[in-house]
mmCIF file of C-alpha atoms in Angstrom:
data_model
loop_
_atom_site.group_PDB
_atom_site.id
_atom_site.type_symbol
_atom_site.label_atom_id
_atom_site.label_comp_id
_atom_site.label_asym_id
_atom_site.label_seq_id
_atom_site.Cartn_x
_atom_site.Cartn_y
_atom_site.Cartn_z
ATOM 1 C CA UNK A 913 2.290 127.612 -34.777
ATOM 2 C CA UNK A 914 1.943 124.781 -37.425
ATOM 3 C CA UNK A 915 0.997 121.499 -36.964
ATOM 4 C CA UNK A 916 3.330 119.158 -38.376
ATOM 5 C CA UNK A 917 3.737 115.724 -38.537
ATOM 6 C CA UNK A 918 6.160 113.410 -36.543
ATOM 7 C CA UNK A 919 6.372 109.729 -35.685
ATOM 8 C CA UNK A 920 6.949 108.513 -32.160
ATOM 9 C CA UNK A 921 7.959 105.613 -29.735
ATOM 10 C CA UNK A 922 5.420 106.032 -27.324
ATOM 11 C CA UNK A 923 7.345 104.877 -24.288
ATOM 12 C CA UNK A 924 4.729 105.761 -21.194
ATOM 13 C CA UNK A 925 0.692 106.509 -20.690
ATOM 14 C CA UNK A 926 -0.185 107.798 -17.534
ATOM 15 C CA UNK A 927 -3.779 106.581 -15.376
ATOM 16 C CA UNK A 928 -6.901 108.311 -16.820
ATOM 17 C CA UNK A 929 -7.610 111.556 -15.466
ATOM 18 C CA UNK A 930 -11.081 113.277 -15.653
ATOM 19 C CA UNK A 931 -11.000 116.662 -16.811
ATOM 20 C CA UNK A 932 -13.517 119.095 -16.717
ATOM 21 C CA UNK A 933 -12.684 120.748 -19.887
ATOM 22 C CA UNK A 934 -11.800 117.437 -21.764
ATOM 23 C CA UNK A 935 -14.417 114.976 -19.898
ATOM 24 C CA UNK A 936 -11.212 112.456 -19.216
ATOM 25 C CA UNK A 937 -7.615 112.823 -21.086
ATOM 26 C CA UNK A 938 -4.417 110.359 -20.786
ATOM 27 C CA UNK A 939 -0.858 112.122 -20.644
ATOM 28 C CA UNK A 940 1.258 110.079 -23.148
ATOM 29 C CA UNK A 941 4.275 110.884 -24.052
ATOM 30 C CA UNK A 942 7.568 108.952 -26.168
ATOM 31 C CA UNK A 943 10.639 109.720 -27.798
ATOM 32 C CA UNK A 944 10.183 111.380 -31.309
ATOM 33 C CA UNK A 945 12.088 109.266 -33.625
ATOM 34 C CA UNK A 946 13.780 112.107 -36.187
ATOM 35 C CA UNK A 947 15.223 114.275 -33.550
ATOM 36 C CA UNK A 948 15.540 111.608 -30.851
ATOM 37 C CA UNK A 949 14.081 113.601 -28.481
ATOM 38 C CA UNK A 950 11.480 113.872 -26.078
ATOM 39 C CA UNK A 951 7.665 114.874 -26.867
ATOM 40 C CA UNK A 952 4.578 114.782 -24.481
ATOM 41 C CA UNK A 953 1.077 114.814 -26.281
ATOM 42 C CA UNK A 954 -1.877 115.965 -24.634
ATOM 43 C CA UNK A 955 -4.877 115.907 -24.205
ATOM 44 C CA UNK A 956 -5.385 112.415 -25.121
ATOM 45 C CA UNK A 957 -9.187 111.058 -24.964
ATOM 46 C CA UNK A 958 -7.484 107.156 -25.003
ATOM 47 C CA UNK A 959 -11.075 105.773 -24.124
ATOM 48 C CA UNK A 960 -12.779 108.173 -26.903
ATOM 49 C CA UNK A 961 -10.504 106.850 -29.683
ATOM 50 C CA UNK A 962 -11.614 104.461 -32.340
ATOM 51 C CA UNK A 963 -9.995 100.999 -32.330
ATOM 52 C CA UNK A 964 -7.760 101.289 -34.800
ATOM 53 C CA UNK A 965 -5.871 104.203 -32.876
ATOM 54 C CA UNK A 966 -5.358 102.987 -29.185
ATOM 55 C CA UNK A 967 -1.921 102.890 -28.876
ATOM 56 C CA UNK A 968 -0.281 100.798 -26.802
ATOM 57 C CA UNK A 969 3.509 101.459 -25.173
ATOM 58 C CA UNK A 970 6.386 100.961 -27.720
ATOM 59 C CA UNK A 971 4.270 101.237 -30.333
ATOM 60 C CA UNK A 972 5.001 103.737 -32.981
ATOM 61 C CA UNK A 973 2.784 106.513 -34.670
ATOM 62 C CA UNK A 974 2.361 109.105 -36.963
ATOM 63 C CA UNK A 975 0.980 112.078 -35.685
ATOM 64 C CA UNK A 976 -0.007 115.593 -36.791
ATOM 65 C CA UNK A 977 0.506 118.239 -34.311
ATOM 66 C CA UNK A 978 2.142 121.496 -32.837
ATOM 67 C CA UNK A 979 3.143 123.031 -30.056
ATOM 68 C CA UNK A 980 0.588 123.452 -27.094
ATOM 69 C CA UNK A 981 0.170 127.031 -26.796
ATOM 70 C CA UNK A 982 -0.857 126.893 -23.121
ATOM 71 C CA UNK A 983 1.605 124.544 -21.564
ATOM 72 C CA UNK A 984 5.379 126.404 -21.402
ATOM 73 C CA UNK A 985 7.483 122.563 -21.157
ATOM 74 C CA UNK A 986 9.386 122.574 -23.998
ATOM 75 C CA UNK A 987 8.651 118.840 -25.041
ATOM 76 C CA UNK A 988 4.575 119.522 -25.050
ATOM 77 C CA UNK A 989 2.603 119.449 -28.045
ATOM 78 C CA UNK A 990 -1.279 119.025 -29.324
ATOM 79 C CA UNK A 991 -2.108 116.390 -31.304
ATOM 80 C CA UNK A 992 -4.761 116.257 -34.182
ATOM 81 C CA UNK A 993 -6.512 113.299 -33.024
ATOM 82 C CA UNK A 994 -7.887 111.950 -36.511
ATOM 83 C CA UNK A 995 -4.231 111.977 -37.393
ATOM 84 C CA UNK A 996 -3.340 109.124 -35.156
ATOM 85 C CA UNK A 997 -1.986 105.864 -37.072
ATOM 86 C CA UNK A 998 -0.146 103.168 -35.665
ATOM 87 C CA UNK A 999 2.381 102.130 -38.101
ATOM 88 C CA UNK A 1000 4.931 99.740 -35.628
ATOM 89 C CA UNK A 1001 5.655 98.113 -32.362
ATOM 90 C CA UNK A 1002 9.349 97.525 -30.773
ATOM 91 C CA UNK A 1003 9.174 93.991 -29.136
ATOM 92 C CA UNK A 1004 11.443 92.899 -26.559
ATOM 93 C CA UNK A 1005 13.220 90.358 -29.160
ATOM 94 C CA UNK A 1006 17.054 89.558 -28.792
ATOM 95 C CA UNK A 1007 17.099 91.593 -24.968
ATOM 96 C CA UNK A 1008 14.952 94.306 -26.064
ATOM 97 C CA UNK A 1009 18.319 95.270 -28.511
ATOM 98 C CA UNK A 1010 15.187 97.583 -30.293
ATOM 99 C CA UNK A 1011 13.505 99.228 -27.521
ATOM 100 C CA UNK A 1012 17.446 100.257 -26.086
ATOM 101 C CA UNK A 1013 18.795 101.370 -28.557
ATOM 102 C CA UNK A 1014 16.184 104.050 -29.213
ATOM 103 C CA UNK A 1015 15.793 104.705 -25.747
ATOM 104 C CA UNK A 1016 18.825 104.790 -24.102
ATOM 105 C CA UNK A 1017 20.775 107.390 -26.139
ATOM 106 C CA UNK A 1018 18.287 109.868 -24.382
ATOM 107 C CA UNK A 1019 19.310 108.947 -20.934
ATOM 108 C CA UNK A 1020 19.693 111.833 -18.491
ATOM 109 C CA UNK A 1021 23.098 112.406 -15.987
ATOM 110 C CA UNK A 1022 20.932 112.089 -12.883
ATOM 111 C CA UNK A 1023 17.531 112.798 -11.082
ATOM 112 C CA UNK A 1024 19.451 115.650 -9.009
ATOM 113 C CA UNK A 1025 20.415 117.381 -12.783
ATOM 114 C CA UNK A 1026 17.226 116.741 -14.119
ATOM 115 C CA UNK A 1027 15.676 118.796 -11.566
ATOM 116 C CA UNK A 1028 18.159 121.554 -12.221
ATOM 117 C CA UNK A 1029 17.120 121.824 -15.954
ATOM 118 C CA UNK A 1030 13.275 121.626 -14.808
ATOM 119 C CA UNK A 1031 14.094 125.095 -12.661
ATOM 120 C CA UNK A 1032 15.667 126.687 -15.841
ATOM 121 C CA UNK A 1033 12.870 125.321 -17.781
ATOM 122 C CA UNK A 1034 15.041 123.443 -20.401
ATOM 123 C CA UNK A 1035 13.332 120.285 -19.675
ATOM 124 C CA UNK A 1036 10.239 118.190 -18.093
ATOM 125 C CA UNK A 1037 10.897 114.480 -19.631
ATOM 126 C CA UNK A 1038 13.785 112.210 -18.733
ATOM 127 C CA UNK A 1039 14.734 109.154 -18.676
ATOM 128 C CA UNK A 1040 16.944 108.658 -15.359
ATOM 129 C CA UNK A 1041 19.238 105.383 -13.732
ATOM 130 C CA UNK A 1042 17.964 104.770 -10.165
ATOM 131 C CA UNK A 1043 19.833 102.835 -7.334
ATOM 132 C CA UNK A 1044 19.090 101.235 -3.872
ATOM 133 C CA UNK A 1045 15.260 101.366 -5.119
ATOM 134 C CA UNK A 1046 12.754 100.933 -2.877
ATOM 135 C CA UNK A 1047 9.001 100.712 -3.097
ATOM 136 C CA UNK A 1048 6.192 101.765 -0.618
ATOM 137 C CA UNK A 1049 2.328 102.793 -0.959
ATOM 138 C CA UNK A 1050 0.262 104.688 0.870
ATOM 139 C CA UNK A 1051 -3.637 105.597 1.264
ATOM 140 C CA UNK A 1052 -4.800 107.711 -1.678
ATOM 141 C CA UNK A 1053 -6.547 111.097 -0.819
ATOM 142 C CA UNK A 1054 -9.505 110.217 -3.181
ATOM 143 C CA UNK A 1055 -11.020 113.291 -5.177
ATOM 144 C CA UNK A 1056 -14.301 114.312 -4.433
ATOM 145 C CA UNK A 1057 -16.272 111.544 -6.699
ATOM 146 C CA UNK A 1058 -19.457 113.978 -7.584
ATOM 147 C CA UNK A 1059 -16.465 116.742 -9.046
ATOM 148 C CA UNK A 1060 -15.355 113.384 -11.322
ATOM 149 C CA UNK A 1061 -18.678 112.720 -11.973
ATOM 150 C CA UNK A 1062 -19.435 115.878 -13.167
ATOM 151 C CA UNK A 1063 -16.800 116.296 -15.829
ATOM 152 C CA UNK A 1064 -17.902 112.655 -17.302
ATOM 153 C CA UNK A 1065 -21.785 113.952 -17.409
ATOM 154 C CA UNK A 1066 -20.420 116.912 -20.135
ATOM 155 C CA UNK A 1067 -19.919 116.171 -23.690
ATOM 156 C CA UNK A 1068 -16.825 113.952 -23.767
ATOM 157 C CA UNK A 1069 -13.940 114.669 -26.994
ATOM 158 C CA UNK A 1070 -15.926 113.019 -29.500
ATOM 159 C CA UNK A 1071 -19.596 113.405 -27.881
ATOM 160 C CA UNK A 1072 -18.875 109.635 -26.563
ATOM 161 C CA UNK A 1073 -20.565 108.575 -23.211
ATOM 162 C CA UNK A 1074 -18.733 106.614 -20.988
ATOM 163 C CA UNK A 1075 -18.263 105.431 -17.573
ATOM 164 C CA UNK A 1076 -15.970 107.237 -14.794
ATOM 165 C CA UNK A 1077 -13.029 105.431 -14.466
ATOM 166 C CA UNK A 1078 -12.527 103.966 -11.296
ATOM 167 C CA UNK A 1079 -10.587 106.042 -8.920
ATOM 168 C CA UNK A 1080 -7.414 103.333 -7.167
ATOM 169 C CA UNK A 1081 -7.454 104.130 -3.624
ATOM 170 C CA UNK A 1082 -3.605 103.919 -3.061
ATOM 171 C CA UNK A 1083 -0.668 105.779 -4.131
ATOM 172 C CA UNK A 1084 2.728 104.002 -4.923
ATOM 173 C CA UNK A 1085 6.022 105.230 -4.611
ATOM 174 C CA UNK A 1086 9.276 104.437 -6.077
ATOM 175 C CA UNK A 1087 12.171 105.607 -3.292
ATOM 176 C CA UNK A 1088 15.972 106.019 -4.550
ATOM 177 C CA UNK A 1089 18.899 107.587 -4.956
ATOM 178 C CA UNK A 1090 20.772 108.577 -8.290
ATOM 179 C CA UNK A 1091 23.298 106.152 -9.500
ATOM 180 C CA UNK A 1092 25.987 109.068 -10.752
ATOM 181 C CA UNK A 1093 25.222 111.849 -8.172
ATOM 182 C CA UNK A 1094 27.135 112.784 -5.406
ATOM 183 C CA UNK A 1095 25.859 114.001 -2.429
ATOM 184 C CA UNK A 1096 22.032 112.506 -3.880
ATOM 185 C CA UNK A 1097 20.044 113.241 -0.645
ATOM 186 C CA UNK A 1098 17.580 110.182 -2.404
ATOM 187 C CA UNK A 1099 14.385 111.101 -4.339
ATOM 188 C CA UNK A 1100 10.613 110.033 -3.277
ATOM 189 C CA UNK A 1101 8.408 109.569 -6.411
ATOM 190 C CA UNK A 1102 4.758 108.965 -6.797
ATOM 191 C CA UNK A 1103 4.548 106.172 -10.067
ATOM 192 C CA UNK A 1104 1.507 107.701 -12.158
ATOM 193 C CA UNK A 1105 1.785 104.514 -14.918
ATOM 194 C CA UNK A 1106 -1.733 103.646 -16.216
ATOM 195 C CA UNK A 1107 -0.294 99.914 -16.446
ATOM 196 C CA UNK A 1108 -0.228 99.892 -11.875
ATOM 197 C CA UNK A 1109 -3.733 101.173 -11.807
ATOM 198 C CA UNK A 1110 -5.022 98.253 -14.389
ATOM 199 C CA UNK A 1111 -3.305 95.895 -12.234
ATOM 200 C CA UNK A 1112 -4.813 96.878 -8.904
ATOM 201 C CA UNK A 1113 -8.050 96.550 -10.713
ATOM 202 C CA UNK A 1114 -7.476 93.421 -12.374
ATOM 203 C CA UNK A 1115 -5.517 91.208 -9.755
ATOM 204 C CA UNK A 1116 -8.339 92.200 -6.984
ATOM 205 C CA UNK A 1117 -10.548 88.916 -8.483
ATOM 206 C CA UNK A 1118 -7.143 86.907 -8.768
ATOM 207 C CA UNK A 1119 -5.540 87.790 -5.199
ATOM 208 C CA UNK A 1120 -8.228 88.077 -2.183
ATOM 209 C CA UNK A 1121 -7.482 90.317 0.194
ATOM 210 C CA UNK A 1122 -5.688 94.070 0.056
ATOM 211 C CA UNK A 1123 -2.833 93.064 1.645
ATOM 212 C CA UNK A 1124 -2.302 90.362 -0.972
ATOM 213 C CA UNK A 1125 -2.812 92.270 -3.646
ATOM 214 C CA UNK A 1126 -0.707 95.142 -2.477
ATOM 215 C CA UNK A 1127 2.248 92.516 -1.737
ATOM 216 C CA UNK A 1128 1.809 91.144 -5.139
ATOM 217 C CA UNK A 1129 2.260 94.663 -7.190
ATOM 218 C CA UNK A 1130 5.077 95.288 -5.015
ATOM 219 C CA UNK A 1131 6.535 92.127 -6.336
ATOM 220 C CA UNK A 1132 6.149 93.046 -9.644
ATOM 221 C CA UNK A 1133 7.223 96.698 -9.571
ATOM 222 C CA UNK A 1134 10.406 95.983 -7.180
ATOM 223 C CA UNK A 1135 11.111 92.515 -6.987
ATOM 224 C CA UNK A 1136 10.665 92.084 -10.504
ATOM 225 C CA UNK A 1137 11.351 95.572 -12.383
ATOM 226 C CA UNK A 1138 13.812 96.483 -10.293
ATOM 227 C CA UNK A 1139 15.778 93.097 -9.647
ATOM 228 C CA UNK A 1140 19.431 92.048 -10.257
ATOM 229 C CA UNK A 1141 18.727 90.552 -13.269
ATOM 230 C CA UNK A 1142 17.376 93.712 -14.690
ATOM 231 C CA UNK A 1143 19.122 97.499 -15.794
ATOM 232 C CA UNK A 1144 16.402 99.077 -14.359
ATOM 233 C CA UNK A 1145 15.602 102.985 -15.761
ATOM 234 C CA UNK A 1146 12.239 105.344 -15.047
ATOM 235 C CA UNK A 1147 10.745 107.288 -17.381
ATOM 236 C CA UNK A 1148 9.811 110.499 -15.079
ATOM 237 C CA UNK A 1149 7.875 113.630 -15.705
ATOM 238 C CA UNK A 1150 6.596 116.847 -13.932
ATOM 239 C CA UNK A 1151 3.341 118.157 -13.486
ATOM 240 C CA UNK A 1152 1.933 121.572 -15.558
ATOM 241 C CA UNK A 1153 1.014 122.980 -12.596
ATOM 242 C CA UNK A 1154 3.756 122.063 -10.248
ATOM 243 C CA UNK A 1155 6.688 121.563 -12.492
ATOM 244 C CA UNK A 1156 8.914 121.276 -9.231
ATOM 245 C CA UNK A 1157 7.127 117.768 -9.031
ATOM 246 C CA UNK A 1158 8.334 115.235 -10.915
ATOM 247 C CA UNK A 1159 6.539 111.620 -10.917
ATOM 248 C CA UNK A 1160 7.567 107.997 -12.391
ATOM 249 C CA UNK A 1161 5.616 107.661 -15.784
ATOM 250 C CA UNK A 1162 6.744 104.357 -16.432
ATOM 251 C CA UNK A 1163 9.794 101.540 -15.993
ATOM 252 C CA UNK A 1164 12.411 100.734 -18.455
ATOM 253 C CA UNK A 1165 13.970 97.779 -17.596
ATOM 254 C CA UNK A 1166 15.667 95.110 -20.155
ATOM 255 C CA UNK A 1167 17.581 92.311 -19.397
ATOM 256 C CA UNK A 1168 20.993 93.026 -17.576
ATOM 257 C CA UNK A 1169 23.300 91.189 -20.315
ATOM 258 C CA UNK A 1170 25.292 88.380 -18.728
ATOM 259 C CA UNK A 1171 29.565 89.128 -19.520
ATOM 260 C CA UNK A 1172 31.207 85.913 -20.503
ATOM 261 C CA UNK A 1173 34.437 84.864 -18.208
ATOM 262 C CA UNK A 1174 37.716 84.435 -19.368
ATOM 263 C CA UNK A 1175 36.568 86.281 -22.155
ATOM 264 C CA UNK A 1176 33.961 83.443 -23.570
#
């Protein structure tokens, strides 16, 4: 197949992976602004990329690419790296009125649907409304660190050299149920967002102490995220692999807009 080119609203970037055929790749993925649909790009070397190409969420690009030819989910595609160019960025101006209304028009039924369409292959990006959210963490099983090791001692994308990226020893999880499901049985998700990982690094030298630091990501990625005052949406994904597993890419979550009374 072709490449061609497209320009996206990248919406989530997933924590660095290593890879041993890639040295270390980033899953990103957005809503391709044409067709208003989804697209997942991969492999991404986000570390190996000049400057002037790290993305950053909400920003938009230009890309060149086509189809991947070894990963069946319809919204995958390779990307021509050199053809990365940032051209935009949505703020979160006037109640993030930019960011919704290219985002929300793709908003799926339901979790419980969205796994239906993942069985019949018809789709492996959503964008879904949660309720009764919960949040809990775990213990990571770590991978084996001279495996990681090894892929970062091959040639990287661009023959860069660079350090292994620092493995975060706990999982999180986003718990809920769908908000226009019957009969949801409620939905355990593992959140794979690149922005959780940097913040367990970075908050360790501002909060002492695990426990602290774990009680203050929780506050951000419930009490926060997923408060009142917000219309709280995830951006979910499945894996290649296991495409019966879907995980929480990222969080969507403007402003809830306050209604006027007696119609002021």
């Amino acid at each position: 197949m072709n490449f061609e080119k497209k320009r996206i609203l990248v919406t989530v970037k997933a924590y660095p992976n290593p890879s041993p055929k890639y040295s270390e790749t980033v899953c990103c993925a957005g809503i391709e602004l044409k067709t208003n649909k989804w697209i997942r790009l991969y492999p991404i070397p986000y570390r190996d990329l000049d400057e002037n190409k790290k993305f950053n969420k909400y920003n938009i690009i230009d890309v060149t690419c086509r189809k991947a030819s070894n990963d069946n989910r319809p919204e995958s595609y390779k990307v021509d790296i050199d053809s990365i160019r940032i051209v935009d960025h949505m703020d979160t101006k006037d109640e993030w009125s930019r960011r919704k209304e290219a985002v929300l028009p793709i908003l799926s039924n339901s979790m419980c649907e969205v796994y239906k369409e993942a069985e019949r292959k018809e789709m492996s990006l959503a964008l879904i409304k949660p309720k009764e959210i919960s949040f809990s963490y775990k213990k990571a099983n770590l991978k084996d660190e001279k495996s990681r090791k090894a892929c970062y001692a091959q040639q990287s994308f661009f023959n860069k050299e660079k350090n292994a990226i620092e493995q975060i020893p706990f999982d999180f999880y986003y718990h809920f149920k769908c908000e226009d499901a019957h009969n949801c049985p409620g939905h355990k998700l593992k959140i794979i967002d690149w922005e959780i990982g940097q913040a367990y690094r970075d908050w360790r030298m501002r909060y002492k102490g695990t426990d602290l630091l774990l009680e203050k990501i929780q506050e951000m990625w419930l009490d926060e995220m997923c408060s009142e005052k917000k219309e709280t949406y995830f951006f979910v994904g499945n894996m290649h692999r296991f495409p019966d597993i879907f995980l929480v890419l990222g969080t969507f979550y403007p402003p809830k807009l306050i209604q006027g009374s007696l119609g002021f």
